[in-house]
CSV table of C-alpha atoms in Angstrom, one decimal:
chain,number,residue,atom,x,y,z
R,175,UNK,CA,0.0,0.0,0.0
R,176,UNK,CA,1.2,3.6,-1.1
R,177,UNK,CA,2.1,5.4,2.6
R,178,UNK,CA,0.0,8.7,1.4
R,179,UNK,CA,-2.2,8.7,4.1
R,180,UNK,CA,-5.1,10.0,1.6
R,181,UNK,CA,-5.3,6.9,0.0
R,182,UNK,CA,-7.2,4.9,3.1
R,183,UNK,CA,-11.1,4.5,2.0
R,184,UNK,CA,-12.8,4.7,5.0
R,185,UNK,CA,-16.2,3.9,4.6
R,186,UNK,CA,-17.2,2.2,7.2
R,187,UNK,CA,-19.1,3.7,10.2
R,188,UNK,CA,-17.4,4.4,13.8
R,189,UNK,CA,-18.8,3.3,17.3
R,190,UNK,CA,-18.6,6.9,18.4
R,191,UNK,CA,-21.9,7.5,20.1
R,192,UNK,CA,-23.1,4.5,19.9
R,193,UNK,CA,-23.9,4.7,16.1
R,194,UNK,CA,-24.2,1.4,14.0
R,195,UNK,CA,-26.3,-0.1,11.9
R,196,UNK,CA,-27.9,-2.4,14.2
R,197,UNK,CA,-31.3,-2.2,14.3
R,198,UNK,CA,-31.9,0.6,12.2
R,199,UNK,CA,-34.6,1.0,9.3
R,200,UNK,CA,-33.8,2.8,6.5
R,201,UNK,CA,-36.0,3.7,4.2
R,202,UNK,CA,-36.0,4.1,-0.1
R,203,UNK,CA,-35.6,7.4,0.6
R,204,UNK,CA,-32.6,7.5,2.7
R,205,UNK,CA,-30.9,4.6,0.6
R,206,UNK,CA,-31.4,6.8,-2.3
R,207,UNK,CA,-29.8,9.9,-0.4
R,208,UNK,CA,-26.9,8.0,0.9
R,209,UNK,CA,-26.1,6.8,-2.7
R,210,UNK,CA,-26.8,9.5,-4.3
R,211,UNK,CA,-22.9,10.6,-4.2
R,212,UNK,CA,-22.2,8.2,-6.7
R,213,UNK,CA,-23.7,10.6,-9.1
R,214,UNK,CA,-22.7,14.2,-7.9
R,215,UNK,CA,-19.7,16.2,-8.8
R,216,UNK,CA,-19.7,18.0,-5.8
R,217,UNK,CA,-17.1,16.1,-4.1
R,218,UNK,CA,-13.4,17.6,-3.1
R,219,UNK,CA,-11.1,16.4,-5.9
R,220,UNK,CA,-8.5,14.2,-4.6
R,221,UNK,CA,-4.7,15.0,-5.5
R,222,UNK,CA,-2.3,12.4,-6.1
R,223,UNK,CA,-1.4,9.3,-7.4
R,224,UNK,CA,-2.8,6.0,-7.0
R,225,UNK,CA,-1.2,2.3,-7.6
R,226,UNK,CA,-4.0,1.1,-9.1
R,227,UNK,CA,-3.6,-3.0,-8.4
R,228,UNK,CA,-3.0,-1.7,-4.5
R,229,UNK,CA,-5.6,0.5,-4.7
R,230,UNK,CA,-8.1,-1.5,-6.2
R,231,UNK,CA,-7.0,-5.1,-3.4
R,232,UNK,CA,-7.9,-2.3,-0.5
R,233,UNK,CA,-11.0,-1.6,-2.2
R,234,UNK,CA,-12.4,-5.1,-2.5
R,235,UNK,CA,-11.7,-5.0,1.4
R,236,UNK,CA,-13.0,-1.8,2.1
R,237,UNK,CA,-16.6,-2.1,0.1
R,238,UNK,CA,-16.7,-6.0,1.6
R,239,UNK,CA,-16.2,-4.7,5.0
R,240,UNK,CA,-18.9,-2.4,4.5
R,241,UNK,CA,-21.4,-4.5,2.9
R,242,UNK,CA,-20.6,-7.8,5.2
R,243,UNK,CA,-21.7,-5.2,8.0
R,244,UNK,CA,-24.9,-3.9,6.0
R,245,UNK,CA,-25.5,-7.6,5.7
R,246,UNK,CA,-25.1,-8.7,9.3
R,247,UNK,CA,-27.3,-6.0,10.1
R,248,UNK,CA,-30.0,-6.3,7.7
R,249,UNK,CA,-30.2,-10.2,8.7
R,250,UNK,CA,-30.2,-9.7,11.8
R,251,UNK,CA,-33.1,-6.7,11.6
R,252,UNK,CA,-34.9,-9.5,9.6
R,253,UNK,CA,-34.5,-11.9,12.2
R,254,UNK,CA,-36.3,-9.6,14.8
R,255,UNK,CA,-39.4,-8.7,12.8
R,256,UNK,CA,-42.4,-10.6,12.8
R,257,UNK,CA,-42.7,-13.8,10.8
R,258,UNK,CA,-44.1,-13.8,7.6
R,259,UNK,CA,-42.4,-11.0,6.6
R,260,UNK,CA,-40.3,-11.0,2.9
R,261,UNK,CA,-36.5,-12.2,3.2
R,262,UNK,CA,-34.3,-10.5,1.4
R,263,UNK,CA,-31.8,-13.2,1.1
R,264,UNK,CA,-31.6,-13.3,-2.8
R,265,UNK,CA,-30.9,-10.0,-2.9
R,266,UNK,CA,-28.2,-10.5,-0.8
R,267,UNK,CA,-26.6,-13.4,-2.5
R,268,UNK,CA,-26.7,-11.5,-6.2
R,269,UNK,CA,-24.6,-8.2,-4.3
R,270,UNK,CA,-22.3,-11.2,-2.5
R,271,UNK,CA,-21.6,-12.8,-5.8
R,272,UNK,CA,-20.4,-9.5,-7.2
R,273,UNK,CA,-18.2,-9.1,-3.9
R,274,UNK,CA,-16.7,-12.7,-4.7
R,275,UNK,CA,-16.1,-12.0,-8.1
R,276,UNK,CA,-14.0,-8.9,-7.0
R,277,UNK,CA,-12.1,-10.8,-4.2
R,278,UNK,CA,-11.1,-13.2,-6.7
R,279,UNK,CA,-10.1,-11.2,-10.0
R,280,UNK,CA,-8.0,-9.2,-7.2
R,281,UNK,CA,-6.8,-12.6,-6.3
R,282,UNK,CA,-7.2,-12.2,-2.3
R,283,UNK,CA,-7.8,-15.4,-0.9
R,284,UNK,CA,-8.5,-15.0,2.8
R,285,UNK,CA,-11.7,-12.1,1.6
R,286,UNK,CA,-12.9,-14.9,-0.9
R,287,UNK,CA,-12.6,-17.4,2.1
R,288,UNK,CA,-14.9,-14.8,4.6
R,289,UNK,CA,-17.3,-13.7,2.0
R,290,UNK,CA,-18.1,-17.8,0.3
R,291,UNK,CA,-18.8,-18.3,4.2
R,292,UNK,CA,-21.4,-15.6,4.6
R,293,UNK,CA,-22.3,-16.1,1.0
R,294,UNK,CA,-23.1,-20.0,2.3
R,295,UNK,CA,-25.0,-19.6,5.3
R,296,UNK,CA,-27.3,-17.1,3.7
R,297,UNK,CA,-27.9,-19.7,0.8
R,298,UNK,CA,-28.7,-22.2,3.5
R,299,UNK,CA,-31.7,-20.4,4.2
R,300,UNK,CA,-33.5,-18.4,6.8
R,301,UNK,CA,-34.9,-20.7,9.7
R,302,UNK,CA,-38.3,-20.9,9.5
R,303,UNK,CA,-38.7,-21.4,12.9
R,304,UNK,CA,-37.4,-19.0,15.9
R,305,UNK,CA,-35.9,-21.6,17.5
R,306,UNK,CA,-33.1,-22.0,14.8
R,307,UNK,CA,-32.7,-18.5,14.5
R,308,UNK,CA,-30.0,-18.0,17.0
R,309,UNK,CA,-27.9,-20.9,15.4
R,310,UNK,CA,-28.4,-19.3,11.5
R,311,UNK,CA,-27.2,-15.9,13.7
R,312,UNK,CA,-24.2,-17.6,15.2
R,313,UNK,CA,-22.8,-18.9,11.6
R,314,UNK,CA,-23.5,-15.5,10.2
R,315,UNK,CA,-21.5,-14.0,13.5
R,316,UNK,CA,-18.5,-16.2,12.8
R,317,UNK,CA,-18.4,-15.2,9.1
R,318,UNK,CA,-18.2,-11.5,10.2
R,319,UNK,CA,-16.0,-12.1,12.5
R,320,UNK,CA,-13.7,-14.2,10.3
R,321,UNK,CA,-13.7,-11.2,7.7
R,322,UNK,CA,-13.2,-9.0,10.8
R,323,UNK,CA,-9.4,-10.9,11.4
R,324,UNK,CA,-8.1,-9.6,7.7
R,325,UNK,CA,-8.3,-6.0,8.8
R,326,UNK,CA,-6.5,-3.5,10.7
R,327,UNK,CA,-6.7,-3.6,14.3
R,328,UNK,CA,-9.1,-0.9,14.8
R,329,UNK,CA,-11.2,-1.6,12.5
R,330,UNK,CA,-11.5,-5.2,13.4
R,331,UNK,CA,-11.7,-3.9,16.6
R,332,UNK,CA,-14.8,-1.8,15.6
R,333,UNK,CA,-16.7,-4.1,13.6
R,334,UNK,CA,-16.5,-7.0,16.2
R,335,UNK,CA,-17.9,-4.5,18.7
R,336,UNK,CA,-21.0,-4.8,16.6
R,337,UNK,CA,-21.1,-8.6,16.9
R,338,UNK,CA,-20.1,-9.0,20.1
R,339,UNK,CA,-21.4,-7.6,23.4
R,340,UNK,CA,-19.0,-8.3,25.9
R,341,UNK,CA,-19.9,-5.7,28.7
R,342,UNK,CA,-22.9,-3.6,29.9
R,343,UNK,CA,-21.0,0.0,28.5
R,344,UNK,CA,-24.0,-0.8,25.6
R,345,UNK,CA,-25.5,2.5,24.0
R,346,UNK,CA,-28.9,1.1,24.2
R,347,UNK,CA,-28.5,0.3,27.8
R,348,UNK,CA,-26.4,4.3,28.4
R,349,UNK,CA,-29.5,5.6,27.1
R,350,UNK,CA,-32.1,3.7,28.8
R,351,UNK,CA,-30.1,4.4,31.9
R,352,UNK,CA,-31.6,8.1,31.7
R,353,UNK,CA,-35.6,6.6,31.9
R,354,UNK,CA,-36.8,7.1,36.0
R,355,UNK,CA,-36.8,3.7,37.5
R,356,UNK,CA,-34.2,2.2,35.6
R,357,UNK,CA,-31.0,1.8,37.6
R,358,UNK,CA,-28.1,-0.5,37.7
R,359,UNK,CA,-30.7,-3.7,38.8
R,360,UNK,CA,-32.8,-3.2,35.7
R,361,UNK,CA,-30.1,-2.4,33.4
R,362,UNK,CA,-28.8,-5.8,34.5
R,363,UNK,CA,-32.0,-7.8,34.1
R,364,UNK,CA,-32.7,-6.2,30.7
R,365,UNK,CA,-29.0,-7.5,29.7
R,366,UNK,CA,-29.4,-11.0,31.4
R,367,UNK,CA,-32.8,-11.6,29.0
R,368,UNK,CA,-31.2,-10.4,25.9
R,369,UNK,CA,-32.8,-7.3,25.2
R,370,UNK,CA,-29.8,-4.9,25.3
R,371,UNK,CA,-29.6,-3.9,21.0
R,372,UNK,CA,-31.9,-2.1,19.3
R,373,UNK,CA,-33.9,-4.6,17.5
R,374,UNK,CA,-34.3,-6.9,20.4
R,375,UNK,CA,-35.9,-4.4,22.2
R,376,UNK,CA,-37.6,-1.9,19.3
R,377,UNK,CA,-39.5,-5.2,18.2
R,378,UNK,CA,-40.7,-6.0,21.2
R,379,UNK,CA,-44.2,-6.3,22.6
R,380,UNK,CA,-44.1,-4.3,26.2
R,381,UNK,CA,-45.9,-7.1,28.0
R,382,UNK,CA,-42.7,-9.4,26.9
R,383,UNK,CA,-40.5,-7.0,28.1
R,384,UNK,CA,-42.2,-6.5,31.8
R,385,UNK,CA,-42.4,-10.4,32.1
R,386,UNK,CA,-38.8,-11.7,31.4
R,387,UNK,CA,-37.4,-8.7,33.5
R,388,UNK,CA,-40.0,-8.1,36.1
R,389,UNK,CA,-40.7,-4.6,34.9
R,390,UNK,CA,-44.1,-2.4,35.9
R,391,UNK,CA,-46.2,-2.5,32.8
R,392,UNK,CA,-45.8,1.2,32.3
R,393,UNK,CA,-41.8,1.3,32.8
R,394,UNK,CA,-41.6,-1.2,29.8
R,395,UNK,CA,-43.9,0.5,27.8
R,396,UNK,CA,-41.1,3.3,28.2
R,397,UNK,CA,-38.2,1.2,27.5
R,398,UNK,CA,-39.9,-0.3,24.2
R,399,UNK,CA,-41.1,3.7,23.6
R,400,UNK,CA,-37.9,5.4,24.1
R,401,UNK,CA,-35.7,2.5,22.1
R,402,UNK,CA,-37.8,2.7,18.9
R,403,UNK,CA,-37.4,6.7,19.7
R,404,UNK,CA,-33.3,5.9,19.8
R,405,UNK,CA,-33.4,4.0,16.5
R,406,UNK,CA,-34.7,6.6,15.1
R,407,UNK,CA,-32.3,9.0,15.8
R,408,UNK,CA,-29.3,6.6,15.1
R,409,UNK,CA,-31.2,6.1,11.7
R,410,UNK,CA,-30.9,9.9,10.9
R,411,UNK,CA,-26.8,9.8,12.2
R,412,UNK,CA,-25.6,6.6,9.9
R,413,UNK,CA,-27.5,8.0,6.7
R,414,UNK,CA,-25.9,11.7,7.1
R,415,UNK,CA,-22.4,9.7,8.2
R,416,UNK,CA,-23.1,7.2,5.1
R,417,UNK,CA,-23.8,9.7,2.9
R,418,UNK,CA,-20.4,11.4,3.8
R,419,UNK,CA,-18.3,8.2,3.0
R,420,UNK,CA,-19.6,7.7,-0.4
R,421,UNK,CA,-18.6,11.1,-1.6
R,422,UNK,CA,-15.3,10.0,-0.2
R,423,UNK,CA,-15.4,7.3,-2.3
R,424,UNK,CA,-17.0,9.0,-5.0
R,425,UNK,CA,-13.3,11.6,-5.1
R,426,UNK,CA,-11.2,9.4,-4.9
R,427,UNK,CA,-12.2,6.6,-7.5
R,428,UNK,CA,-12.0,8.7,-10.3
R,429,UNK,CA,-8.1,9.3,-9.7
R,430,UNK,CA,-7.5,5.3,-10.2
R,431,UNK,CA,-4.8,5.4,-12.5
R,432,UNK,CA,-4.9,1.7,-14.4
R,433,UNK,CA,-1.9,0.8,-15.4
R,434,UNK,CA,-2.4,-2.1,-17.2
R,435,UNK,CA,-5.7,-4.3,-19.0
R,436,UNK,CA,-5.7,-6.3,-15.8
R,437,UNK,CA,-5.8,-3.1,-13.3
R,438,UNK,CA,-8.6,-1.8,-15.8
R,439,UNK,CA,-10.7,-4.9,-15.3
R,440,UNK,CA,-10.6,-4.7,-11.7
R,441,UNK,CA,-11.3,-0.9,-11.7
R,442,UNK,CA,-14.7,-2.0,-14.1
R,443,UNK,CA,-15.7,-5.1,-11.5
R,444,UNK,CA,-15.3,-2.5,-8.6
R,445,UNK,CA,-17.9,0.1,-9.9
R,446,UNK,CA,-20.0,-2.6,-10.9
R,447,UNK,CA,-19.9,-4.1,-7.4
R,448,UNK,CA,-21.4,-1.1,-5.9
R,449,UNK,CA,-23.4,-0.8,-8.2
R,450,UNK,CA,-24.5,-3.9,-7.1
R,451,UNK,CA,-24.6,-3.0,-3.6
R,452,UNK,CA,-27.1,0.2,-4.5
R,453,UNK,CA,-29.6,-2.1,-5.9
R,454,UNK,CA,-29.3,-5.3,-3.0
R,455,UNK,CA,-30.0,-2.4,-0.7
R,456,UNK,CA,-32.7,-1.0,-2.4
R,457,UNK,CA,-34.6,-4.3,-2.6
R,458,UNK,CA,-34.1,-5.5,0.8
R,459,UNK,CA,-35.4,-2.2,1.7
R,460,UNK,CA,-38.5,-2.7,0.1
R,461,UNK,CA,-38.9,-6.5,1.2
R,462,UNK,CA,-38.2,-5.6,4.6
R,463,UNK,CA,-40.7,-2.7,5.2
R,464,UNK,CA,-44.1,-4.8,3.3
């Protein structure tokens, strides 16, 4: 990789209070606005000079890293809704192909590795059943997390944070914290029965919540209340921080400098993979909100 420290594509999004894409709904509309870079020319021009075969092998890990997440979170929003409800999970396969077919024309074996597992358990099939929903979850986990090992250490240090929960410092949990009558007791009942991420608790039927934790009916019609209110406004922070990261991407594509028929391949298979990506997202989107 070229040392200019311009040339890192950071698109992914930051734990910095408490934002993710756990959870969180987006709608056409937002998809449309966070994409919408692709299109504009009102991004800074970058200045320099890019490798392109370097260039291009970070980006197959960069828009894998941020489409594995997208993935993991989508699923996992799925997962939580009520059943019945459209799976997206050809969608998700036709932008994972894509992703494969990058990975392997850049000839990086380990990405091809993570993304054929993901790629896999989502071919297996959603559960139909609740009950083997946490297993499908835990394959889907371990394919993040095995994509999570080939990056740098914060990153994989960031994107495991969204897999893993391995202490109470939970941004769902600091903001519930603030609600009168929930202290330090509750906090720990509500992360002993599981209901300490967004979608656990947003999708969540109050009289549920008061059972399995021994809340007062009204105190967990608040917790459901002001989680759904916290998605929201975690919705609102990842598309403006999304949006930002594709006009990133959007300044600094261009400036690929190809040097051969191979490098020019690549740079082709790399637009057309988020390309891709724009329309997997789009028709989750809609299968996800019917």
């Amino acid at each position: 990789m070229s040392s200019d420290p311009h040339l890192h594509l950071d698109l992914s999004l930051t734990e910095e209070d408490g934002m993710s894409f756990s959870g969180l709904n987006f709608s056409e509309g937002d998809l449309n606005s966070l994409l919408s870079g692709l299109g504009t020319d009102d991004a800074e021009p970058y200045e320099g000079e890019l490798e392109a075969s370097e260039e291009l092998h970070a980006l197959a890990r960069t828009l894998s890293g941020q489409y594995v997440d997208v993935v993991g979170a989508f699923v996992r929003q799925v997962f939580s809704s009520r059943p019945g409800r459209a799976q997206p999970g050809n969608q998700v396969l036709g932008a994972l192909d894509a992703l494969l077919r990058l990975s392997r024309e850049t000839g990086d074996l380990p990405l091809q590795a993570a993304l054929s597992t993901v790629h896999d358990v989502i071919k297996s099939g959603v559960p139909e059943h609740r009950r083997d929903f946490n297993r499908f979850l835990t394959q889907l986990r371990d394919g993040v997390l095995l994509f999570a090992d080939l990056l740098r250490e914060e990153d994989a240090e960031r994107l495991k944070g969204l897999i893993l929960y391995q202490d109470r410092s939970l941004p769902l949990l600091e903001e519930l914290a603030n609600l009168k009558g929930i202290g330090p007791k509750r906090l720990e009942r509500l992360y002993c029965a599981g209901l300490f991420t967004i979608e656990a608790v947003a999708e969540a039927d109050p009289a549920d919540v008061a059972e399995v934790t021994g809340l007062p009916r009204k105190l967990a019609e608040q917790v459901v209340d002001s989680t759904r209110e916290f998605a929201e406004r975690q919705r609102r922070s990842c598309v403006v921080e999304l949006h930002q990261r594709v006009q990133e991407f959007h300044a600094v594509l261009p400036r690929l400098n190809p040097a051969n028929e191979d490098d020019r391949r690549m740079l082709d298979l790399a637009r057309q993979t988020l390309a891709e990506l724009q329309s997997a997202l789009s028709q989750i989107e809609q299968a996800t909100t019917r």
